[in-house]
mmCIF file of C-alpha atoms in Angstrom:
data_model
loop_
_atom_site.group_PDB
_atom_site.id
_atom_site.type_symbol
_atom_site.label_atom_id
_atom_site.label_comp_id
_atom_site.label_asym_id
_atom_site.label_seq_id
_atom_site.Cartn_x
_atom_site.Cartn_y
_atom_site.Cartn_z
ATOM 1 C CA MET A 1 128.104 68.278 42.774
ATOM 2 C CA ILE A 2 127.795 64.541 43.035
ATOM 3 C CA ARG A 3 124.250 63.415 42.337
ATOM 4 C CA PHE A 4 124.767 59.861 43.576
ATOM 5 C CA LEU A 5 127.449 57.296 44.319
ATOM 6 C CA LEU A 6 127.126 53.564 43.670
ATOM 7 C CA LEU A 7 129.418 50.745 44.750
ATOM 8 C CA PHE A 8 128.875 47.421 43.032
ATOM 9 C CA SER A 9 130.708 44.165 42.436
ATOM 10 C CA ARG A 10 131.894 42.675 39.145
ATOM 11 C CA GLN A 11 128.807 40.463 39.295
ATOM 12 C CA GLY A 12 126.560 43.537 39.381
ATOM 13 C CA LYS A 13 125.572 43.291 43.068
ATOM 14 C CA LEU A 14 124.950 46.712 44.565
ATOM 15 C CA ARG A 15 126.985 47.015 47.789
ATOM 16 C CA LEU A 16 126.516 50.663 48.729
ATOM 17 C CA GLN A 17 124.487 53.533 47.332
ATOM 18 C CA LYS A 18 124.199 57.150 48.346
ATOM 19 C CA TRP A 19 121.753 59.475 46.627
ATOM 20 C CA TYR A 20 122.048 63.239 46.912
ATOM 21 C CA ILE A 21 118.963 63.886 44.792
ATOM 22 C CA THR A 22 115.349 63.132 45.527
ATOM 23 C CA ILE A 23 113.850 60.408 43.339
ATOM 24 C CA THR A 24 111.584 57.436 43.945
ATOM 25 C CA GLU A 25 112.842 53.989 44.955
ATOM 26 C CA LYS A 26 111.567 52.563 41.679
ATOM 27 C CA GLU A 27 113.582 55.130 39.728
ATOM 28 C CA LYS A 28 116.687 54.439 41.861
ATOM 29 C CA ARG A 29 116.470 50.723 41.077
ATOM 30 C CA LYS A 30 116.007 51.427 37.371
ATOM 31 C CA ILE A 31 118.978 53.820 37.266
ATOM 32 C CA SER A 32 121.165 51.418 39.271
ATOM 33 C CA ARG A 33 120.412 48.495 36.927
ATOM 34 C CA GLU A 34 121.077 50.611 33.868
ATOM 35 C CA LEU A 35 124.360 52.041 35.122
ATOM 36 C CA VAL A 36 125.688 48.712 36.373
ATOM 37 C CA HIS A 37 124.979 47.247 32.932
ATOM 38 C CA ILE A 38 126.655 50.181 31.133
ATOM 39 C CA ILE A 39 129.808 50.099 33.249
ATOM 40 C CA LEU A 40 130.229 46.315 33.393
ATOM 41 C CA SER A 41 129.905 46.096 29.605
ATOM 42 C CA ARG A 42 132.842 48.495 29.072
ATOM 43 C CA SER A 43 136.337 47.106 28.539
ATOM 44 C CA PRO A 44 139.138 48.035 30.970
ATOM 45 C CA GLN A 45 140.957 49.938 28.204
ATOM 46 C CA MET A 46 138.081 52.385 27.816
ATOM 47 C CA SER A 47 137.877 55.752 29.550
ATOM 48 C CA SER A 48 136.472 55.955 33.079
ATOM 49 C CA PHE A 49 134.113 58.729 31.989
ATOM 50 C CA VAL A 50 130.729 58.185 30.365
ATOM 51 C CA ASP A 51 128.214 60.775 29.209
ATOM 52 C CA TRP A 52 124.818 59.610 30.431
ATOM 53 C CA LYS A 53 121.678 61.655 29.944
ATOM 54 C CA ASP A 54 122.488 65.152 31.285
ATOM 55 C CA LEU A 55 125.148 63.814 33.697
ATOM 56 C CA LYS A 56 128.647 62.402 33.546
ATOM 57 C CA LEU A 57 129.487 59.051 35.075
ATOM 58 C CA VAL A 58 132.918 58.745 36.618
ATOM 59 C CA TYR A 59 133.909 55.268 37.713
ATOM 60 C CA LYS A 60 136.939 53.380 38.931
ATOM 61 C CA ARG A 61 137.503 49.731 39.700
ATOM 62 C CA TYR A 62 139.321 48.734 42.877
ATOM 63 C CA ALA A 63 139.844 44.957 43.168
ATOM 64 C CA SER A 64 136.364 43.438 42.771
ATOM 65 C CA LEU A 65 134.394 46.669 43.343
ATOM 66 C CA PHE A 66 133.372 49.469 41.007
ATOM 67 C CA PHE A 67 132.905 52.945 42.453
ATOM 68 C CA CYS A 68 130.635 55.047 40.248
ATOM 69 C CA CYS A 69 129.701 58.696 40.720
ATOM 70 C CA ALA A 70 127.222 60.687 38.678
ATOM 71 C CA ILE A 71 128.236 64.322 38.471
ATOM 72 C CA GLU A 72 126.840 67.376 36.773
ATOM 73 C CA ASP A 73 127.993 68.024 33.234
ATOM 74 C CA GLN A 74 130.210 71.016 34.112
ATOM 75 C CA ASP A 75 131.986 69.280 37.050
ATOM 76 C CA ASN A 76 135.599 68.117 36.872
ATOM 77 C CA GLU A 77 135.964 64.384 36.214
ATOM 78 C CA LEU A 78 139.530 64.184 37.518
ATOM 79 C CA LEU A 79 138.573 65.760 40.832
ATOM 80 C CA THR A 80 135.783 63.202 41.097
ATOM 81 C CA LEU A 81 138.284 60.381 40.500
ATOM 82 C CA GLU A 82 140.448 61.864 43.262
ATOM 83 C CA MET A 83 137.420 61.975 45.557
ATOM 84 C CA VAL A 84 136.682 58.295 44.858
ATOM 85 C CA HIS A 85 140.315 57.437 45.547
ATOM 86 C CA ARG A 86 140.213 59.383 48.825
ATOM 87 C CA PHE A 87 137.094 57.453 49.885
ATOM 88 C CA VAL A 88 138.926 54.181 49.188
ATOM 89 C CA GLU A 89 141.949 55.436 51.164
ATOM 90 C CA LEU A 90 139.693 56.336 54.095
ATOM 91 C CA MET A 91 138.137 52.879 54.112
ATOM 92 C CA ASP A 92 141.611 51.321 53.810
ATOM 93 C CA LYS A 93 142.798 53.325 56.785
ATOM 94 C CA TYR A 94 139.796 52.309 58.887
ATOM 95 C CA PHE A 95 139.426 48.654 57.859
ATOM 96 C CA GLY A 96 143.074 47.972 57.022
ATOM 97 C CA ASN A 97 143.200 46.997 53.333
ATOM 98 C CA VAL A 98 139.444 47.162 52.726
ATOM 99 C CA CYS A 99 137.777 44.429 50.703
ATOM 100 C CA GLU A 100 134.272 43.709 49.488
ATOM 101 C CA LEU A 101 133.498 41.616 52.574
ATOM 102 C CA ASP A 102 134.342 44.555 54.861
ATOM 103 C CA ILE A 103 131.698 46.604 53.087
ATOM 104 C CA ILE A 104 129.158 43.771 53.102
ATOM 105 C CA PHE A 105 129.496 43.003 56.815
ATOM 106 C CA ASN A 106 130.215 46.559 58.006
ATOM 107 C CA PHE A 107 128.082 48.583 55.614
ATOM 108 C CA GLU A 108 127.032 50.974 58.399
ATOM 109 C CA LYS A 109 130.704 51.907 58.946
ATOM 110 C CA ALA A 110 131.196 52.387 55.195
ATOM 111 C CA TYR A 111 128.194 54.735 55.148
ATOM 112 C CA PHE A 112 129.515 56.543 58.219
ATOM 113 C CA ILE A 113 132.912 57.049 56.541
ATOM 114 C CA LEU A 114 131.163 58.361 53.443
ATOM 115 C CA ASP A 115 128.997 60.713 55.518
ATOM 116 C CA GLU A 116 132.055 62.085 57.327
ATOM 117 C CA PHE A 117 133.766 62.661 53.982
ATOM 118 C CA LEU A 118 130.875 63.883 51.804
ATOM 119 C CA MET A 119 127.829 65.917 52.697
ATOM 120 C CA GLY A 120 125.124 66.821 50.233
ATOM 121 C CA GLY A 121 127.232 65.647 47.314
ATOM 122 C CA GLU A 122 130.162 67.925 48.176
ATOM 123 C CA VAL A 123 133.447 67.112 49.909
ATOM 124 C CA GLN A 124 133.129 68.032 53.560
ATOM 125 C CA GLU A 125 136.517 66.961 54.971
ATOM 126 C CA THR A 126 139.725 66.300 53.029
ATOM 127 C CA SER A 127 141.923 65.227 55.940
ATOM 128 C CA LYS A 128 142.142 61.449 56.297
ATOM 129 C CA GLU A 129 143.224 61.821 59.908
ATOM 130 C CA SER A 130 140.207 63.973 60.816
ATOM 131 C CA VAL A 131 137.736 61.568 59.219
ATOM 132 C CA VAL A 132 139.289 58.482 60.806
ATOM 133 C CA ARG A 133 139.468 60.258 64.183
ATOM 134 C CA ALA A 134 135.738 61.069 63.983
ATOM 135 C CA ILE A 135 134.949 57.447 63.166
ATOM 136 C CA GLU A 136 137.133 56.130 65.989
ATOM 137 C CA ASP A 137 135.491 58.591 68.396
ATOM 138 C CA SER A 138 132.102 57.320 67.311
ATOM 139 C CA ASP A 139 133.248 53.711 67.838
ATOM 140 C CA MET A 140 134.510 54.603 71.313
ATOM 141 C CA LEU A 141 131.212 56.285 72.174
ATOM 142 C CA GLN A 142 129.272 53.263 70.939
ATOM 143 C CA GLU A 143 131.427 50.867 72.999
ATOM 144 C CA THR A 144 131.023 53.038 76.099
ATOM 145 C CA MET A 145 127.262 53.146 75.603
ATOM 146 C CA GLU A 146 127.097 49.359 75.134
ATOM 147 C CA GLU A 147 129.082 48.832 78.345
ATOM 148 C CA TYR A 148 126.823 51.236 80.210
ATOM 149 C CA MET A 149 123.658 49.557 78.920
ATOM 150 C CA SER A 150 124.934 46.058 79.769
ATOM 151 C CA LYS A 151 125.580 46.905 83.444
ATOM 152 C CA PRO A 152 122.992 45.416 85.768
ATOM 153 C CA THR A 153 120.761 47.897 87.551
ATOM 154 C CA PHE A 154 119.609 47.287 91.100
#
């Protein structure tokens, strides 16, 4: 099970975070700072797996963003890397070659993609087409609702 997922830039700016465990905001900030420091201080030649406390950190860098997942000690690191890659593929499919700015300016869509893909720290849907279809349906519903709300009433 994934305990939490963090997306951050090479400069250490947190771009997206999803927590599947219950902890305080203060503790989340402390953990985020610590993990960003640990991962950014590692060289690219080092393994993408880090033992941290009673968890394993699995991270991967895509362009200027690091995707970091904390998983339970007995979980499979390679499956977690595949899950991270699938999340990136889903965002690529939706945004068309996703970049850091897409996540900054459309963070609600990035969270929606993540929520369609993962639920409670477990993979919910593996099909890229199904996830993207659900997101496009949601976009269509939102556009229809905006059109309806913008019509003048007499």
